[in-house]
Tab-separated table of N, CA, C and O in Angstrom:
chain	number	residue	atom	x	y	z
D	285	UNK	N	0.835	-1.183	0.000
D	285	UNK	CA	0.000	0.000	0.000
D	285	UNK	C	0.878	1.244	0.000
D	285	UNK	O	1.810	1.368	0.776
D	286	UNK	N	0.587	2.162	-0.907
D	286	UNK	CA	1.383	3.376	-0.998
D	286	UNK	C	0.858	4.422	-0.023
D	286	UNK	O	-0.304	4.420	0.356
D	287	UNK	N	1.751	5.303	0.348
D	287	UNK	CA	1.381	6.339	1.287
D	287	UNK	C	1.784	7.689	0.720
D	287	UNK	O	2.891	7.867	0.231
D	288	UNK	N	0.862	8.631	0.750
D	288	UNK	CA	1.119	9.986	0.268
D	288	UNK	C	1.981	10.711	1.305
D	288	UNK	O	1.688	10.695	2.502
D	289	UNK	N	3.035	11.361	0.818
D	289	UNK	CA	3.959	12.075	1.695
D	289	UNK	C	3.957	13.547	1.300
D	289	UNK	O	4.188	13.881	0.132
D	290	UNK	N	3.692	14.425	2.250
D	290	UNK	CA	3.736	15.864	2.002
D	290	UNK	C	5.200	16.291	1.967
D	290	UNK	O	5.930	16.112	2.942
D	291	UNK	N	5.644	16.822	0.824
D	291	UNK	CA	7.032	17.238	0.662
D	291	UNK	C	7.260	18.673	1.114
D	291	UNK	O	8.292	18.997	1.696
D	292	UNK	N	6.283	19.518	0.799
D	292	UNK	CA	6.455	20.944	1.063
D	292	UNK	C	5.090	21.611	1.014
D	292	UNK	O	4.204	21.186	0.285
D	293	UNK	N	4.958	22.689	1.783
D	293	UNK	CA	3.711	23.434	1.742
D	293	UNK	C	3.955	24.869	2.157
D	293	UNK	O	4.881	25.170	2.909
D	294	UNK	N	3.141	25.736	1.623
D	294	UNK	CA	3.017	27.108	2.087
D	294	UNK	C	1.514	27.312	2.153
D	294	UNK	O	0.847	27.394	1.114
D	295	UNK	N	0.992	27.327	3.369
D	295	UNK	CA	-0.457	27.338	3.564
D	295	UNK	C	-1.137	28.388	2.709
D	295	UNK	O	-0.717	29.535	2.643
D	296	UNK	N	-2.203	27.966	2.037
D	296	UNK	CA	-3.042	28.771	1.158
D	296	UNK	C	-2.308	29.268	-0.083
D	296	UNK	O	-2.815	30.105	-0.810
D	297	UNK	N	-1.103	28.746	-0.357
D	297	UNK	CA	-0.358	29.080	-1.578
D	297	UNK	C	-0.161	27.841	-2.445
D	297	UNK	O	-0.492	27.848	-3.616
D	298	UNK	N	0.417	26.777	-1.854
D	298	UNK	CA	0.655	25.537	-2.578
D	298	UNK	C	0.939	24.402	-1.608
D	298	UNK	O	1.321	24.633	-0.454
D	299	UNK	N	0.724	23.183	-2.102
D	299	UNK	CA	1.038	21.965	-1.360
D	299	UNK	C	1.673	21.006	-2.364
D	299	UNK	O	1.141	20.830	-3.462
D	300	UNK	N	2.774	20.390	-1.997
D	300	UNK	CA	3.449	19.446	-2.878
D	300	UNK	C	3.559	18.114	-2.143
D	300	UNK	O	4.082	18.058	-1.027
D	301	UNK	N	3.037	17.073	-2.777
D	301	UNK	CA	3.074	15.747	-2.166
D	301	UNK	C	3.590	14.726	-3.169
D	301	UNK	O	3.588	14.963	-4.383
D	302	UNK	N	4.035	13.584	-2.641
D	302	UNK	CA	4.572	12.516	-3.473
D	302	UNK	C	3.915	11.203	-3.092
D	302	UNK	O	3.697	10.920	-1.919
D	303	UNK	N	3.604	10.420	-4.119
D	303	UNK	CA	3.050	9.090	-3.914
D	303	UNK	C	3.506	8.214	-5.078
D	303	UNK	O	3.316	8.582	-6.237
D	304	UNK	N	4.119	7.097	-4.764
D	304	UNK	CA	4.607	6.161	-5.789
D	304	UNK	C	5.516	6.824	-6.821
D	304	UNK	O	5.422	6.544	-8.007
D	305	UNK	N	6.356	7.744	-6.389
D	305	UNK	CA	7.292	8.398	-7.297
D	305	UNK	C	6.689	9.515	-8.128
D	305	UNK	O	7.377	10.153	-8.910
D	306	UNK	N	5.390	9.760	-7.971
D	306	UNK	CA	4.709	10.833	-8.692
D	306	UNK	C	4.560	12.027	-7.756
D	306	UNK	O	4.132	11.881	-6.612
D	307	UNK	N	4.915	13.217	-8.257
D	307	UNK	CA	4.796	14.424	-7.447
D	307	UNK	C	3.599	15.227	-7.931
D	307	UNK	O	3.448	15.485	-9.125
D	308	UNK	N	2.756	15.618	-6.977
D	308	UNK	CA	1.533	16.356	-7.269
D	308	UNK	C	1.619	17.742	-6.646
D	308	UNK	O	2.008	17.900	-5.498
D	309	UNK	N	1.244	18.739	-7.427
D	309	UNK	CA	1.186	20.123	-6.982
D	309	UNK	C	-0.277	20.503	-6.831
D	309	UNK	O	-1.079	20.283	-7.740
D	310	UNK	N	-0.639	21.046	-5.683
D	310	UNK	CA	-2.005	21.479	-5.414
D	310	UNK	C	-1.976	22.954	-5.034
D	310	UNK	O	-1.196	23.367	-4.171
D	311	UNK	N	-2.817	23.746	-5.714
D	311	UNK	CA	-2.900	25.179	-5.453
D	311	UNK	C	-4.349	25.511	-5.085
D	311	UNK	O	-5.247	25.324	-5.906
D	312	UNK	N	-4.594	25.997	-3.863
D	312	UNK	CA	-5.963	26.352	-3.475
D	312	UNK	C	-6.343	27.727	-4.026
D	312	UNK	O	-5.530	28.653	-4.015
D	313	UNK	N	-7.577	27.837	-4.539
D	313	UNK	CA	-8.094	29.126	-4.989
D	313	UNK	C	-9.488	29.315	-4.402
D	313	UNK	O	-10.290	28.387	-4.392
D	314	UNK	N	-9.808	30.514	-3.896
D	314	UNK	CA	-11.115	30.744	-3.280
D	314	UNK	C	-12.238	30.987	-4.291
D	314	UNK	O	-13.399	30.802	-3.969
D	315	UNK	N	-11.902	31.419	-5.493
D	315	UNK	CA	-12.925	31.702	-6.507
D	315	UNK	C	-12.586	30.932	-7.754
D	315	UNK	O	-11.413	30.848	-8.124
D	316	UNK	N	-13.534	30.364	-8.437
D	316	UNK	CA	-14.974	30.528	-8.252
D	316	UNK	C	-15.465	29.834	-6.989
D	316	UNK	O	-14.855	28.886	-6.519
D	317	UNK	N	-16.548	30.336	-6.476
D	317	UNK	CA	-17.153	29.803	-5.270
D	317	UNK	C	-17.565	28.344	-5.503
D	317	UNK	O	-18.012	28.007	-6.587
D	318	UNK	N	-17.379	27.456	-4.586
D	318	UNK	CA	-17.061	27.560	-3.171
D	318	UNK	C	-15.568	27.475	-2.873
D	318	UNK	O	-15.169	27.359	-1.736
D	319	UNK	N	-14.719	27.525	-3.882
D	319	UNK	CA	-13.282	27.364	-3.717
D	319	UNK	C	-12.861	25.993	-4.198
D	319	UNK	O	-13.641	25.039	-4.152
D	320	UNK	N	-11.646	25.906	-4.699
D	320	UNK	CA	-11.149	24.666	-5.277
D	320	UNK	C	-9.676	24.468	-4.975
D	320	UNK	O	-8.937	25.430	-4.772
D	321	UNK	N	-9.269	23.215	-4.986
D	321	UNK	CA	-7.857	22.859	-5.053
D	321	UNK	C	-7.598	22.526	-6.512
D	321	UNK	O	-8.277	21.683	-7.094
D	322	UNK	N	-6.627	23.205	-7.112
D	322	UNK	CA	-6.250	22.965	-8.494
D	322	UNK	C	-5.071	21.992	-8.454
D	322	UNK	O	-4.094	22.228	-7.749
D	323	UNK	N	-5.175	20.901	-9.207
D	323	UNK	CA	-4.224	19.797	-9.117
D	323	UNK	C	-3.440	19.651	-10.419
D	323	UNK	O	-4.011	19.685	-11.504
D	324	UNK	N	-2.126	19.455	-10.282
D	324	UNK	CA	-1.268	19.186	-11.437
D	324	UNK	C	-0.239	18.131	-11.046
D	324	UNK	O	0.420	18.254	-10.011
D	325	UNK	N	-0.103	17.102	-11.876
D	325	UNK	CA	0.943	16.097	-11.693
D	325	UNK	C	2.162	16.587	-12.457
D	325	UNK	O	2.073	16.867	-13.662
D	326	UNK	N	3.286	16.699	-11.780
D	326	UNK	CA	4.490	17.211	-12.422
D	326	UNK	C	4.961	16.288	-13.540
D	326	UNK	O	4.929	15.060	-13.396
D	327	UNK	N	5.391	16.899	-14.640
D	327	UNK	CA	5.992	16.144	-15.728
D	327	UNK	C	7.374	15.679	-15.270
D	327	UNK	O	7.887	16.133	-14.241
D	328	UNK	N	7.986	14.811	-16.042
D	328	UNK	CA	9.323	14.316	-15.687
D	328	UNK	C	10.301	15.483	-15.560
D	328	UNK	O	11.069	15.569	-14.597
D	329	UNK	N	10.261	16.418	-16.513
D	329	UNK	CA	11.163	17.577	-16.488
D	329	UNK	C	10.875	18.469	-15.282
D	329	UNK	O	11.802	18.907	-14.589
D	330	UNK	N	9.596	18.732	-15.007
D	330	UNK	CA	9.236	19.553	-13.846
D	330	UNK	C	9.705	18.896	-12.553
D	330	UNK	O	10.200	19.572	-11.648
D	331	UNK	N	9.556	17.581	-12.470
D	331	UNK	CA	9.974	16.848	-11.275
D	331	UNK	C	11.484	16.971	-11.079
D	331	UNK	O	11.948	17.273	-9.976
D	332	UNK	N	12.257	16.791	-12.144
D	332	UNK	CA	13.715	16.912	-12.051
D	332	UNK	C	14.119	18.315	-11.629
D	332	UNK	O	14.988	18.489	-10.774
D	333	UNK	N	13.482	19.319	-12.231
D	333	UNK	CA	13.810	20.711	-11.884
D	333	UNK	C	13.418	21.016	-10.445
D	333	UNK	O	14.162	21.684	-9.732
D	334	UNK	N	12.256	20.528	-10.003
D	334	UNK	CA	11.826	20.758	-8.628
D	334	UNK	C	12.798	20.110	-7.639
D	334	UNK	O	13.188	20.732	-6.649
D	335	UNK	N	13.195	18.876	-7.902
D	335	UNK	CA	14.113	18.178	-6.992
D	335	UNK	C	15.484	18.845	-6.961
D	335	UNK	O	16.193	18.768	-5.954
D	336	UNK	N	15.863	19.518	-8.042
D	336	UNK	CA	17.157	20.188	-8.111
D	336	UNK	C	17.101	21.623	-7.576
D	336	UNK	O	17.984	22.040	-6.819
D	337	UNK	N	16.071	22.371	-7.964
D	337	UNK	CA	16.015	23.798	-7.652
D	337	UNK	C	15.018	24.171	-6.548
D	337	UNK	O	15.048	25.287	-6.040
D	338	UNK	N	14.103	23.273	-6.233
D	338	UNK	CA	13.093	23.570	-5.231
D	338	UNK	C	11.890	24.278	-5.834
D	338	UNK	O	11.669	24.257	-7.048
D	339	UNK	N	11.139	24.946	-4.995
D	339	UNK	CA	9.869	25.544	-5.401
D	339	UNK	C	10.032	26.609	-6.487
D	339	UNK	O	9.113	26.837	-7.281
D	340	UNK	N	11.177	27.248	-6.578
D	340	UNK	CA	11.406	28.262	-7.607
D	340	UNK	C	11.181	27.696	-9.005
D	340	UNK	O	10.753	28.416	-9.896
D	341	UNK	N	11.440	26.425	-9.183
D	341	UNK	CA	11.262	25.785	-10.491
D	341	UNK	C	9.789	25.708	-10.887
D	341	UNK	O	9.484	25.536	-12.066
D	342	UNK	N	8.887	25.864	-9.932
D	342	UNK	CA	7.458	25.715	-10.210
D	342	UNK	C	6.677	27.026	-10.140
D	342	UNK	O	5.456	27.029	-10.261
D	343	UNK	N	7.353	28.150	-9.961
D	343	UNK	CA	6.662	29.428	-9.803
D	343	UNK	C	5.775	29.757	-11.004
D	343	UNK	O	4.636	30.200	-10.836
D	344	UNK	N	6.279	29.552	-12.219
D	344	UNK	CA	5.478	29.840	-13.413
D	344	UNK	C	4.267	28.920	-13.498
D	344	UNK	O	3.171	29.349	-13.865
D	345	UNK	N	4.444	27.659	-13.157
D	345	UNK	CA	3.336	26.700	-13.183
D	345	UNK	C	2.263	27.106	-12.172
D	345	UNK	O	1.073	27.076	-12.467
D	346	UNK	N	2.663	27.505	-10.989
D	346	UNK	CA	1.715	27.914	-9.952
D	346	UNK	C	0.892	29.114	-10.420
D	346	UNK	O	-0.328	29.143	-10.270
D	347	UNK	N	1.550	30.101	-11.018
D	347	UNK	CA	0.837	31.272	-11.523
D	347	UNK	C	-0.129	30.877	-12.639
D	347	UNK	O	-1.256	31.377	-12.695
D	348	UNK	N	0.291	29.976	-13.524
D	348	UNK	CA	-0.586	29.518	-14.595
D	348	UNK	C	-1.801	28.796	-14.018
D	348	UNK	O	-2.917	28.969	-14.501
D	349	UNK	N	-1.596	28.019	-12.976
D	349	UNK	CA	-2.703	27.286	-12.353
D	349	UNK	C	-3.728	28.247	-11.755
D	349	UNK	O	-4.922	27.995	-11.815
D	350	UNK	N	-3.269	29.352	-11.191
D	350	UNK	CA	-4.184	30.337	-10.600
D	350	UNK	C	-5.006	31.045	-11.677
D	350	UNK	O	-6.183	31.320	-11.478
D	351	UNK	N	-4.380	31.344	-12.804
D	351	UNK	CA	-5.039	32.096	-13.874
D	351	UNK	C	-5.880	31.189	-14.775
D	351	UNK	O	-7.027	31.503	-15.100
D	352	UNK	N	-5.319	30.068	-15.170
D	352	UNK	CA	-5.965	29.149	-16.119
D	352	UNK	C	-6.476	27.891	-15.419
D	352	UNK	O	-6.333	26.785	-15.935
D	353	UNK	N	-7.085	28.067	-14.266
D	353	UNK	CA	-7.488	26.938	-13.427
D	353	UNK	C	-8.399	25.949	-14.137
D	353	UNK	O	-8.378	24.766	-13.837
D	354	UNK	N	-9.175	26.422	-15.101
D	354	UNK	CA	-10.099	25.509	-15.780
D	354	UNK	C	-9.377	24.503	-16.681
D	354	UNK	O	-9.987	23.535	-17.129
D	355	UNK	N	-8.084	24.704	-16.914
D	355	UNK	CA	-7.290	23.764	-17.714
D	355	UNK	C	-6.738	22.612	-16.876
D	355	UNK	O	-6.037	21.749	-17.409
D	356	UNK	N	-7.018	22.610	-15.576
D	356	UNK	CA	-6.464	21.620	-14.650
D	356	UNK	C	-7.590	20.861	-13.959
D	356	UNK	O	-8.747	21.269	-13.976
D	357	UNK	N	-7.196	19.788	-13.301
D	357	UNK	CA	-8.142	19.052	-12.462
D	357	UNK	C	-8.510	19.947	-11.281
D	357	UNK	O	-7.637	20.571	-10.672
D	358	UNK	N	-9.795	20.012	-10.968
D	358	UNK	CA	-10.279	20.867	-9.885
D	358	UNK	C	-11.058	20.035	-8.879
D	358	UNK	O	-11.981	19.314	-9.249
D	359	UNK	N	-10.683	20.140	-7.592
D	359	UNK	CA	-11.423	19.476	-6.515
D	359	UNK	C	-12.114	20.548	-5.679
D	359	UNK	O	-11.455	21.405	-5.084
D	360	UNK	N	-13.446	20.483	-5.633
D	360	UNK	CA	-14.238	21.452	-4.883
D	360	UNK	C	-14.006	21.299	-3.386
D	360	UNK	O	-13.823	20.197	-2.885
D	361	UNK	N	-14.072	22.403	-2.662
D	361	UNK	CA	-13.940	22.365	-1.216
D	361	UNK	C	-15.199	21.843	-0.547
D	361	UNK	O	-15.187	21.510	0.625
D	362	UNK	N	-16.285	21.767	-1.258
D	362	UNK	CA	-17.534	21.252	-0.681
D	362	UNK	C	-17.536	19.770	-0.658
D	362	UNK	O	-17.095	19.064	-1.454
């Protein structure tokens, strides 16, 4: 059985977790109502850059997720 491990977080900004070698980026947004967690699975290149450079490697992706949230998987807070 695999276990999800929280790698890094900045509350209400981003959460990064790993499960089975896959790294997932979650960005909470309050609008549209009722609020959503926007989810992105890092590509191989993004994963390598994140493991090498840290969160700075994902700054552009995080901003894109906030603006273009409808292009990503969305989990409602309800």
